[in-house]
mmCIF file of C-alpha atoms in Angstrom:
data_model
loop_
_atom_site.group_PDB
_atom_site.id
_atom_site.type_symbol
_atom_site.label_atom_id
_atom_site.label_comp_id
_atom_site.label_asym_id
_atom_site.label_seq_id
_atom_site.Cartn_x
_atom_site.Cartn_y
_atom_site.Cartn_z
ATOM 1 C CA MET A 5 175.043 102.456 79.794
ATOM 2 C CA LYS A 6 172.879 101.103 82.582
ATOM 3 C CA ASN A 7 174.098 98.350 84.774
ATOM 4 C CA ALA A 8 172.303 96.317 87.422
ATOM 5 C CA LEU A 9 174.461 96.149 90.522
ATOM 6 C CA THR A 10 172.815 93.817 92.994
ATOM 7 C CA HIS A 11 172.916 94.475 96.708
ATOM 8 C CA HIS A 12 172.336 91.482 98.978
ATOM 9 C CA ARG A 13 171.515 92.002 102.656
ATOM 10 C CA LYS A 14 170.966 89.615 105.557
ATOM 11 C CA SER A 15 168.455 90.536 108.263
ATOM 12 C CA SER A 16 166.151 88.941 110.834
ATOM 13 C CA LYS A 17 162.751 87.597 109.777
ATOM 14 C CA THR A 18 160.888 90.234 111.734
ATOM 15 C CA GLU A 19 162.665 93.219 110.188
ATOM 16 C CA ALA A 20 160.559 95.588 108.086
ATOM 17 C CA THR A 21 161.358 95.277 104.388
ATOM 18 C CA GLN A 22 161.074 98.763 102.928
ATOM 19 C CA LEU A 23 163.741 98.475 100.208
ATOM 20 C CA LYS A 24 163.976 100.939 97.345
ATOM 21 C CA PHE A 25 165.171 98.432 94.748
ATOM 22 C CA THR A 26 163.862 95.302 93.090
ATOM 23 C CA LYS A 27 164.168 92.445 95.584
ATOM 24 C CA LEU A 28 164.527 88.707 95.417
ATOM 25 C CA LEU A 29 163.681 86.969 98.674
ATOM 26 C CA LEU A 30 165.541 83.828 99.690
ATOM 27 C CA MET A 31 165.318 81.690 102.820
ATOM 28 C CA MET A 32 168.548 80.535 104.424
ATOM 29 C CA ASP A 33 168.528 78.928 107.871
ATOM 30 C CA THR A 34 166.967 81.450 110.292
ATOM 31 C CA TYR A 35 167.582 84.494 108.080
ATOM 32 C CA TRP A 36 165.943 86.247 105.170
ATOM 33 C CA ASN A 37 168.343 87.392 102.436
ATOM 34 C CA PHE A 38 167.419 90.442 100.388
ATOM 35 C CA ILE A 39 168.878 91.123 96.957
ATOM 36 C CA GLU A 40 168.706 94.694 95.632
ATOM 37 C CA PHE A 41 169.420 95.508 91.996
ATOM 38 C CA HIS A 42 171.225 98.823 91.459
ATOM 39 C CA GLN A 43 171.459 100.798 88.222
ATOM 40 C CA ILE A 44 174.817 102.463 87.528
ATOM 41 C CA LEU A 45 175.168 105.121 84.842
ATOM 42 C CA GLN A 46 178.605 105.972 83.508
ATOM 43 C CA ARG A 47 179.428 108.966 81.349
ATOM 44 C CA LEU A 48 182.109 108.451 78.703
ATOM 45 C CA GLN A 49 182.861 110.537 75.617
ATOM 46 C CA ARG A 50 179.306 111.910 75.423
ATOM 47 C CA ARG A 51 177.794 108.449 75.671
ATOM 48 C CA TRP A 52 176.580 106.243 78.478
ATOM 49 C CA PHE A 53 178.375 102.937 78.825
ATOM 50 C CA SER A 54 177.836 99.893 81.016
ATOM 51 C CA CYS A 55 179.812 99.285 84.138
ATOM 52 C CA SER A 56 179.760 96.207 86.352
ATOM 53 C CA THR A 57 176.760 94.342 87.675
ATOM 54 C CA GLY A 58 176.549 92.187 90.713
ATOM 55 C CA CYS A 59 174.863 90.585 93.682
ATOM 56 C CA CYS A 60 175.541 91.549 97.228
ATOM 57 C CA LYS A 61 174.773 90.519 100.760
ATOM 58 C CA ILE A 62 175.051 93.398 103.216
ATOM 59 C CA LEU A 63 175.027 94.190 106.909
ATOM 60 C CA GLU A 64 175.023 97.919 107.571
ATOM 61 C CA SER A 65 177.847 97.587 110.077
ATOM 62 C CA GLY A 66 179.895 95.338 107.784
ATOM 63 C CA ARG A 67 183.143 96.124 106.010
ATOM 64 C CA LEU A 68 182.982 96.828 102.288
ATOM 65 C CA ILE A 69 184.080 94.161 99.801
ATOM 66 C CA LEU A 70 183.865 94.322 96.005
ATOM 67 C CA LEU A 71 184.314 91.092 94.067
ATOM 68 C CA VAL A 72 184.582 91.305 90.321
ATOM 69 C CA VAL A 73 184.073 87.729 89.241
ATOM 70 C CA LEU A 74 181.646 86.004 86.969
ATOM 71 C CA SER A 75 180.195 82.811 88.366
ATOM 72 C CA ASN A 76 178.637 80.825 91.165
ATOM 73 C CA GLY A 77 181.994 79.851 92.656
ATOM 74 C CA PRO A 78 182.776 83.314 94.010
ATOM 75 C CA CYS A 79 179.165 83.581 95.230
ATOM 76 C CA THR A 80 180.278 80.955 97.727
ATOM 77 C CA THR A 81 182.937 83.419 98.782
ATOM 78 C CA ALA A 82 180.299 86.120 98.964
ATOM 79 C CA PHE A 83 178.160 84.105 101.348
ATOM 80 C CA LEU A 84 181.195 83.233 103.475
ATOM 81 C CA LEU A 85 182.016 86.921 103.759
ATOM 82 C CA ALA A 86 178.443 88.027 104.332
ATOM 83 C CA ASP A 87 178.046 85.509 107.129
ATOM 84 C CA ARG A 88 181.035 87.232 108.758
ATOM 85 C CA SER A 89 179.304 90.631 108.553
ATOM 86 C CA TYR A 90 181.040 91.917 105.418
ATOM 87 C CA ASP A 91 179.168 94.032 102.891
ATOM 88 C CA VAL A 92 179.645 92.192 99.593
ATOM 89 C CA TRP A 93 179.174 93.485 96.058
ATOM 90 C CA LEU A 94 179.528 91.059 93.154
ATOM 91 C CA GLY A 95 179.953 92.330 89.629
ATOM 92 C CA ASN A 96 179.931 91.392 85.942
ATOM 93 C CA PHE A 97 181.649 93.289 83.149
ATOM 94 C CA ARG A 98 179.738 95.009 80.389
ATOM 95 C CA GLY A 99 178.749 92.921 77.399
ATOM 96 C CA ASN A 100 177.815 89.669 79.107
ATOM 97 C CA THR A 101 174.266 88.381 79.393
ATOM 98 C CA PHE A 102 173.670 90.279 82.635
ATOM 99 C CA SER A 103 175.106 93.636 81.558
ATOM 100 C CA ARG A 104 173.683 94.780 78.239
ATOM 101 C CA ARG A 105 171.479 97.715 79.104
ATOM 102 C CA HIS A 106 172.219 101.139 77.645
ATOM 103 C CA THR A 107 170.427 104.473 77.679
ATOM 104 C CA THR A 108 170.851 105.048 73.929
ATOM 105 C CA LEU A 109 172.605 102.078 72.271
ATOM 106 C CA ASN A 110 171.282 98.650 71.394
ATOM 107 C CA PRO A 111 173.423 95.485 71.741
ATOM 108 C CA SER A 112 172.540 94.697 68.136
ATOM 109 C CA THR A 113 174.622 97.699 66.980
ATOM 110 C CA ALA A 114 178.394 97.888 66.498
ATOM 111 C CA GLU A 115 178.706 101.013 68.659
ATOM 112 C CA PHE A 116 177.589 99.126 71.754
ATOM 113 C CA TRP A 117 180.522 96.685 71.470
ATOM 114 C CA LYS A 118 183.339 99.219 71.066
ATOM 115 C CA PHE A 119 185.170 98.318 74.265
ATOM 116 C CA SER A 120 188.298 96.424 75.235
ATOM 117 C CA TRP A 121 190.168 95.585 78.453
ATOM 118 C CA ASP A 122 190.996 99.291 78.742
ATOM 119 C CA GLU A 123 187.379 100.383 79.088
ATOM 120 C CA LEU A 124 186.760 97.643 81.645
ATOM 121 C CA GLY A 125 189.683 98.778 83.799
ATOM 122 C CA ASN A 126 189.782 102.513 83.216
ATOM 123 C CA HIS A 127 186.049 103.167 83.308
ATOM 124 C CA ASP A 128 183.907 100.263 84.517
ATOM 125 C CA ILE A 129 185.959 99.353 87.588
ATOM 126 C CA THR A 130 186.481 102.959 88.644
ATOM 127 C CA SER A 131 182.808 103.840 88.189
ATOM 128 C CA SER A 132 181.675 100.764 90.096
ATOM 129 C CA ILE A 133 184.000 101.447 93.021
ATOM 130 C CA ASP A 134 182.972 105.113 93.152
ATOM 131 C CA TYR A 135 179.326 104.089 93.104
ATOM 132 C CA VAL A 136 179.706 101.596 95.937
ATOM 133 C CA LEU A 137 181.698 104.015 98.103
ATOM 134 C CA LYS A 138 179.170 106.788 97.550
ATOM 135 C CA PHE A 139 176.214 104.493 98.227
ATOM 136 C CA THR A 140 177.672 103.132 101.466
ATOM 137 C CA GLY A 141 179.453 106.262 102.673
ATOM 138 C CA GLN A 142 182.653 104.260 103.236
ATOM 139 C CA PRO A 143 186.110 105.715 102.411
ATOM 140 C CA ARG A 144 187.630 102.447 101.096
ATOM 141 C CA LEU A 145 186.814 98.890 100.134
ATOM 142 C CA SER A 146 188.572 95.565 99.655
ATOM 143 C CA TYR A 147 188.724 94.057 96.182
ATOM 144 C CA ILE A 148 188.809 90.399 95.161
ATOM 145 C CA GLY A 149 189.363 89.902 91.435
ATOM 146 C CA TYR A 150 189.489 86.756 89.304
ATOM 147 C CA SER A 151 191.376 86.499 85.999
ATOM 148 C CA LEU A 152 190.550 89.570 83.871
ATOM 149 C CA GLY A 153 188.883 91.058 86.959
ATOM 150 C CA SER A 154 192.373 91.314 88.471
ATOM 151 C CA ALA A 155 193.942 92.817 85.345
ATOM 152 C CA ALA A 156 191.149 95.383 85.165
ATOM 153 C CA VAL A 157 191.763 96.735 88.661
ATOM 154 C CA PHE A 158 195.519 96.852 87.987
ATOM 155 C CA MET A 159 194.871 98.863 84.826
ATOM 156 C CA GLY A 160 192.500 101.174 86.640
ATOM 157 C CA ALA A 161 194.982 101.744 89.467
ATOM 158 C CA VAL A 162 197.744 102.612 86.992
ATOM 159 C CA LYS A 163 195.638 105.041 84.959
ATOM 160 C CA HIS A 164 193.795 106.533 87.959
ATOM 161 C CA GLN A 165 196.251 106.838 90.823
ATOM 162 C CA ASP A 166 193.532 107.979 93.237
ATOM 163 C CA LEU A 167 191.963 104.519 92.906
ATOM 164 C CA ASN A 168 194.828 103.116 95.000
ATOM 165 C CA SER A 169 193.696 105.140 97.987
ATOM 166 C CA LYS A 170 190.115 103.857 97.657
ATOM 167 C CA ILE A 171 191.113 100.190 98.057
ATOM 168 C CA ASP A 172 192.671 98.809 101.229
ATOM 169 C CA ILE A 173 193.640 95.414 99.756
ATOM 170 C CA VAL A 174 193.494 93.591 96.398
ATOM 171 C CA ILE A 175 193.299 89.806 96.392
ATOM 172 C CA ALA A 176 194.056 88.583 92.878
ATOM 173 C CA LEU A 177 192.911 85.062 91.978
ATOM 174 C CA ALA A 178 194.499 83.568 88.831
ATOM 175 C CA PRO A 179 195.367 87.155 87.876
ATOM 176 C CA LEU A 180 195.722 88.040 84.217
ATOM 177 C CA SER A 181 198.521 90.423 83.222
ATOM 178 C CA THR A 182 200.990 89.500 80.504
ATOM 179 C CA PHE A 183 199.718 86.707 78.260
ATOM 180 C CA ALA A 184 203.112 85.825 76.822
ATOM 181 C CA HIS A 185 203.192 82.204 77.975
ATOM 182 C CA ALA A 186 199.521 81.285 77.624
ATOM 183 C CA ALA A 187 199.360 77.576 76.796
ATOM 184 C CA ILE A 188 196.061 77.522 74.904
ATOM 185 C CA GLU A 189 196.766 75.918 71.527
ATOM 186 C CA VAL A 190 193.840 77.624 69.794
ATOM 187 C CA LEU A 191 195.260 81.000 70.857
ATOM 188 C CA ARG A 192 198.738 80.115 69.635
ATOM 189 C CA VAL A 193 197.383 79.156 66.217
ATOM 190 C CA PHE A 194 195.180 82.196 65.662
ATOM 191 C CA ALA A 195 197.118 84.936 67.527
ATOM 192 C CA PRO A 196 199.430 85.776 64.580
ATOM 193 C CA TRP A 197 196.347 86.398 62.445
ATOM 194 C CA VAL A 198 194.366 88.440 64.959
ATOM 195 C CA ASP A 199 194.316 91.658 62.916
ATOM 196 C CA TYR A 200 193.021 89.879 59.805
ATOM 197 C CA LEU A 201 190.426 87.960 61.826
ATOM 198 C CA LYS A 202 189.248 91.149 63.536
ATOM 199 C CA ARG A 203 188.787 92.891 60.178
ATOM 200 C CA ALA A 204 186.947 89.850 58.785
ATOM 201 C CA LEU A 205 184.567 89.797 61.760
ATOM 202 C CA ASP A 206 183.997 93.562 61.425
ATOM 203 C CA PHE A 207 183.182 93.046 57.748
ATOM 204 C CA MET A 208 180.655 90.342 58.666
ATOM 205 C CA GLY A 209 179.115 92.558 61.342
ATOM 206 C CA VAL A 210 180.233 90.387 64.271
ATOM 207 C CA TYR A 211 181.124 92.598 67.243
ATOM 208 C CA GLY A 212 180.034 90.550 70.264
ATOM 209 C CA TRP A 213 181.382 87.057 70.812
ATOM 210 C CA PHE A 214 181.758 84.066 73.138
ATOM 211 C CA ASP A 215 178.126 83.988 74.164
ATOM 212 C CA THR A 216 176.826 80.449 74.667
ATOM 213 C CA ASP A 217 173.173 81.528 74.675
ATOM 214 C CA GLY A 218 171.227 79.626 72.034
ATOM 215 C CA LEU A 219 173.304 77.304 69.823
ATOM 216 C CA GLY A 220 176.249 77.240 72.233
ATOM 217 C CA ASP A 221 174.029 76.153 75.095
ATOM 218 C CA GLN A 222 172.559 73.369 72.987
ATOM 219 C CA ILE A 223 176.023 72.102 72.015
ATOM 220 C CA PHE A 224 177.193 72.012 75.632
ATOM 221 C CA LYS A 225 174.009 70.326 76.780
ATOM 222 C CA SER A 226 174.205 67.721 74.036
ATOM 223 C CA PHE A 227 177.864 66.790 74.499
ATOM 224 C CA CYS A 228 178.535 67.464 78.184
ATOM 225 C CA GLU A 229 175.320 67.258 80.207
ATOM 226 C CA GLN A 230 173.415 64.136 79.178
ATOM 227 C CA THR A 231 175.316 61.633 81.315
ATOM 228 C CA ARG A 232 177.982 61.688 84.004
ATOM 229 C CA THR A 233 180.339 59.958 81.559
ATOM 230 C CA GLN A 234 179.859 62.808 79.090
ATOM 231 C CA ALA A 235 180.511 65.349 81.842
ATOM 232 C CA GLN A 236 183.741 63.620 82.876
ATOM 233 C CA PHE A 237 184.822 63.457 79.222
ATOM 234 C CA CYS A 238 184.345 67.236 78.885
ATOM 235 C CA ILE A 239 186.419 67.824 82.007
ATOM 236 C CA ASP A 240 189.190 65.492 80.878
ATOM 237 C CA TYR A 241 189.429 66.736 77.303
ATOM 238 C CA PHE A 242 187.497 69.905 76.454
ATOM 239 C CA TYR A 243 188.180 71.853 79.642
ATOM 240 C CA ASN A 244 191.700 70.438 79.798
ATOM 241 C CA ILE A 245 192.513 71.927 76.386
ATOM 242 C CA PHE A 246 191.406 75.426 77.352
ATOM 243 C CA VAL A 247 192.103 75.813 81.082
ATOM 244 C CA GLY A 248 194.400 72.957 82.102
ATOM 245 C CA PRO A 249 194.122 69.498 83.680
ATOM 246 C CA SER A 250 192.161 69.061 86.885
ATOM 247 C CA LYS A 251 191.074 66.267 89.191
ATOM 248 C CA ASN A 252 189.299 68.843 91.321
ATOM 249 C CA LEU A 253 186.140 69.415 89.264
ATOM 250 C CA ASP A 254 182.934 67.527 90.025
ATOM 251 C CA PRO A 255 181.223 66.136 86.875
ATOM 252 C CA ASP A 256 177.862 66.682 88.563
ATOM 253 C CA MET A 257 178.601 70.418 88.450
ATOM 254 C CA ILE A 258 179.027 70.575 84.658
ATOM 255 C CA PRO A 259 175.552 72.112 84.076
ATOM 256 C CA LEU A 260 176.516 74.858 86.541
ATOM 257 C CA PHE A 261 179.818 75.469 84.719
ATOM 258 C CA ASN A 262 178.081 75.771 81.374
ATOM 259 C CA ALA A 263 175.366 78.024 82.778
ATOM 260 C CA ASN A 264 177.963 80.537 83.978
ATOM 261 C CA LEU A 265 180.850 80.340 81.520
ATOM 262 C CA MET A 266 181.158 82.230 78.220
ATOM 263 C CA ARG A 267 178.267 84.614 78.748
ATOM 264 C CA GLY A 268 179.523 87.018 76.092
ATOM 265 C CA THR A 269 181.959 89.878 75.517
ATOM 266 C CA SER A 270 183.215 92.042 72.657
ATOM 267 C CA VAL A 271 185.432 90.897 69.808
ATOM 268 C CA LYS A 272 187.912 93.590 70.910
ATOM 269 C CA VAL A 273 188.214 91.997 74.356
ATOM 270 C CA ILE A 274 188.990 88.609 72.774
ATOM 271 C CA ALA A 275 191.383 90.228 70.284
ATOM 272 C CA GLN A 276 193.283 91.886 73.119
ATOM 273 C CA PHE A 277 194.123 88.466 74.558
ATOM 274 C CA ALA A 278 195.826 87.609 71.258
ATOM 275 C CA GLN A 279 197.477 91.027 71.056
ATOM 276 C CA ASN A 280 199.007 90.662 74.510
ATOM 277 C CA TYR A 281 200.145 87.145 73.638
ATOM 278 C CA ASN A 282 201.915 88.541 70.565
ATOM 279 C CA ALA A 283 203.393 91.474 72.520
ATOM 280 C CA GLY A 284 205.342 89.294 74.964
ATOM 281 C CA LYS A 285 206.112 90.234 78.557
ATOM 282 C CA THR A 286 204.007 93.339 78.978
ATOM 283 C CA LEU A 287 200.478 94.478 79.771
ATOM 284 C CA GLN A 288 199.510 96.756 76.938
ATOM 285 C CA ALA A 289 196.475 98.737 75.888
ATOM 286 C CA TYR A 290 194.421 97.789 72.842
ATOM 287 C CA ASP A 291 196.407 97.905 69.607
ATOM 288 C CA PHE A 292 194.580 99.978 66.966
ATOM 289 C CA GLY A 293 197.390 99.637 64.401
ATOM 290 C CA ARG A 294 200.070 102.223 63.616
ATOM 291 C CA GLU A 295 197.748 104.990 62.441
ATOM 292 C CA GLY A 296 195.109 104.282 65.060
ATOM 293 C CA ASN A 297 197.695 104.175 67.818
ATOM 294 C CA MET A 298 199.066 107.568 66.768
ATOM 295 C CA LEU A 299 195.597 109.054 67.064
ATOM 296 C CA ARG A 300 194.854 107.282 70.339
ATOM 297 C CA TYR A 301 198.206 107.205 72.162
ATOM 298 C CA GLY A 302 200.462 109.589 70.260
ATOM 299 C CA SER A 303 202.829 106.764 69.274
ATOM 300 C CA HIS A 304 202.909 103.894 66.792
ATOM 301 C CA LYS A 305 202.747 101.336 69.621
ATOM 302 C CA PRO A 306 199.998 100.904 72.219
ATOM 303 C CA TRP A 307 200.319 102.357 75.694
ATOM 304 C CA THR A 308 201.778 99.957 78.281
ATOM 305 C CA TYR A 309 200.642 99.736 81.908
ATOM 306 C CA ASP A 310 203.445 100.287 84.421
ATOM 307 C CA LEU A 311 202.352 97.976 87.236
ATOM 308 C CA ARG A 312 204.822 99.606 89.623
ATOM 309 C CA ASN A 313 202.151 102.292 89.960
ATOM 310 C CA VAL A 314 199.768 99.781 91.560
ATOM 311 C CA THR A 315 200.485 100.920 95.129
ATOM 312 C CA VAL A 316 197.546 99.229 96.869
ATOM 313 C CA PRO A 317 198.625 96.093 98.808
ATOM 314 C CA VAL A 318 198.203 93.011 96.589
ATOM 315 C CA TYR A 319 198.033 89.309 97.473
ATOM 316 C CA VAL A 320 198.226 86.854 94.558
ATOM 317 C CA PHE A 321 196.859 83.300 94.343
ATOM 318 C CA SER A 322 197.777 81.353 91.194
ATOM 319 C CA GLY A 323 197.519 77.832 89.794
ATOM 320 C CA GLY A 324 200.408 75.607 88.825
ATOM 321 C CA ALA A 325 198.304 73.766 86.191
ATOM 322 C CA ASP A 326 196.678 76.884 84.725
ATOM 323 C CA ARG A 327 196.931 77.076 80.908
ATOM 324 C CA VAL A 328 195.297 80.518 80.771
ATOM 325 C CA VAL A 329 197.263 82.407 83.430
ATOM 326 C CA THR A 330 200.406 80.311 83.439
ATOM 327 C CA PRO A 331 202.953 80.182 86.279
ATOM 328 C CA LEU A 332 205.533 81.921 84.050
ATOM 329 C CA ASP A 333 203.177 84.835 83.407
ATOM 330 C CA VAL A 334 202.342 85.097 87.108
ATOM 331 C CA ASP A 335 206.059 85.078 87.921
ATOM 332 C CA TRP A 336 206.467 88.102 85.659
ATOM 333 C CA LEU A 337 203.541 89.858 87.335
ATOM 334 C CA LEU A 338 205.076 89.313 90.778
ATOM 335 C CA THR A 339 208.201 91.211 89.698
ATOM 336 C CA GLN A 340 206.166 94.160 88.400
ATOM 337 C CA LEU A 341 203.602 95.006 91.089
ATOM 338 C CA GLY A 342 204.467 98.048 93.156
ATOM 339 C CA ASN A 343 203.207 96.749 96.499
ATOM 340 C CA LEU A 344 203.092 92.940 96.422
ATOM 341 C CA LYS A 345 202.467 91.583 99.921
ATOM 342 C CA GLY A 346 202.287 87.854 99.272
ATOM 343 C CA SER A 347 201.906 85.100 96.684
ATOM 344 C CA THR A 348 200.507 81.573 97.002
ATOM 345 C CA ARG A 349 200.624 78.955 94.237
ATOM 346 C CA LEU A 350 198.224 76.027 94.303
ATOM 347 C CA ILE A 351 200.296 73.570 92.288
ATOM 348 C CA ASP A 352 197.433 71.397 90.992
ATOM 349 C CA TYR A 353 194.913 74.202 90.299
ATOM 350 C CA ASN A 354 193.833 75.128 86.788
ATOM 351 C CA HIS A 355 191.897 78.254 85.824
ATOM 352 C CA LEU A 356 188.453 76.900 86.736
ATOM 353 C CA ASP A 357 189.487 75.375 90.051
ATOM 354 C CA PHE A 358 189.503 78.881 91.562
ATOM 355 C CA LEU A 359 185.757 79.007 90.957
ATOM 356 C CA PHE A 360 184.502 75.437 91.016
ATOM 357 C CA GLY A 361 187.145 73.303 92.709
ATOM 358 C CA ILE A 362 185.781 70.685 95.097
ATOM 359 C CA ASP A 363 188.203 71.751 97.820
ATOM 360 C CA VAL A 364 188.241 75.466 96.986
ATOM 361 C CA LYS A 365 186.799 76.591 100.319
ATOM 362 C CA GLU A 366 189.415 74.882 102.465
ATOM 363 C CA ARG A 367 192.395 75.522 100.208
ATOM 364 C CA LEU A 368 191.576 79.006 98.935
ATOM 365 C CA TYR A 369 188.523 80.860 100.234
ATOM 366 C CA ASP A 370 189.365 80.406 103.913
ATOM 367 C CA LYS A 371 192.821 81.875 103.227
ATOM 368 C CA VAL A 372 191.271 84.774 101.334
ATOM 369 C CA VAL A 373 188.908 85.597 104.204
ATOM 370 C CA ALA A 374 191.821 85.461 106.661
ATOM 371 C CA LEU A 375 193.678 88.162 104.712
ATOM 372 C CA LEU A 376 190.837 90.685 104.803
ATOM 373 C CA PRO A 377 190.609 93.373 107.448
ATOM 374 C CA ALA A 378 188.163 92.406 110.178
ATOM 375 C CA PRO A 379 184.553 93.621 109.681
#
């Protein structure tokens, strides 16, 4: 699958602009900012699959940073890092609106959507990191992951031990691992029925899900974006139900939230959330059922990821009001990681505050930048 990995570079106005890739030119202060779109091809089981896409701001002398996050919030982090002479790559996982190109498969077919967390971590992350290191000629990079972006790099580091030596530091923001204590009521209701729901969706030909393009966008715009009162209502009730309470989200930013959230993934990715919730305190591979697991893993149960094999230094930032990645689940993760260097809990942060919180720069991003090796 083809994937557009964007490379964003800062230079002086007078510099010649002979770039090999598609460019988007932006003006910021006294600098031009160039965005290059890279195509990554990944070979898997005789097919080409998608890896991660992204935007990047680069100085040739800068240190390498890879952020696997999905919205405008971390782009703020990217600009903070780029302004400090870091080389920043920002990625999206396969299956969302920005990562649906393939050399042979069409997103309208079931084959395109046959991926779970395991493919994201064991193939997409590793391919993206290898691509960036080869392109830049650097031996290692730093990795900042949010939510499933953190779980994916943990999974990749467990399955591919050489990945640990390619990363000098992992900063995990609201990091997903076990899902045993997730406090999302919708998940709790439907998780016991996940296998039946998955088969029903397969029967109906639904393989990709959680994409707000089209009808979803219209619903959000109608109920959350018409007035500031509507926006505050969505924060207080809708977002509260799914990610946790917050007094740190600006209602004026609701259109930005909706433009970046729920951009699509596979049914298997969503099902794996429910599977890990049902499995309890563990991080397990996709459950194909007893017969499928025997064919895939050689046992009736799915493979589990031993996080002690994550030997790269890890710093964790979590939220005390997060309903998705709850404090109890983070506490479990902290006991499992093989090389945990530090953990910070922002007591009033929910899952979205890490991306869109009003005070996120002062309370989080500045601390993240301080942990990174100097450029």
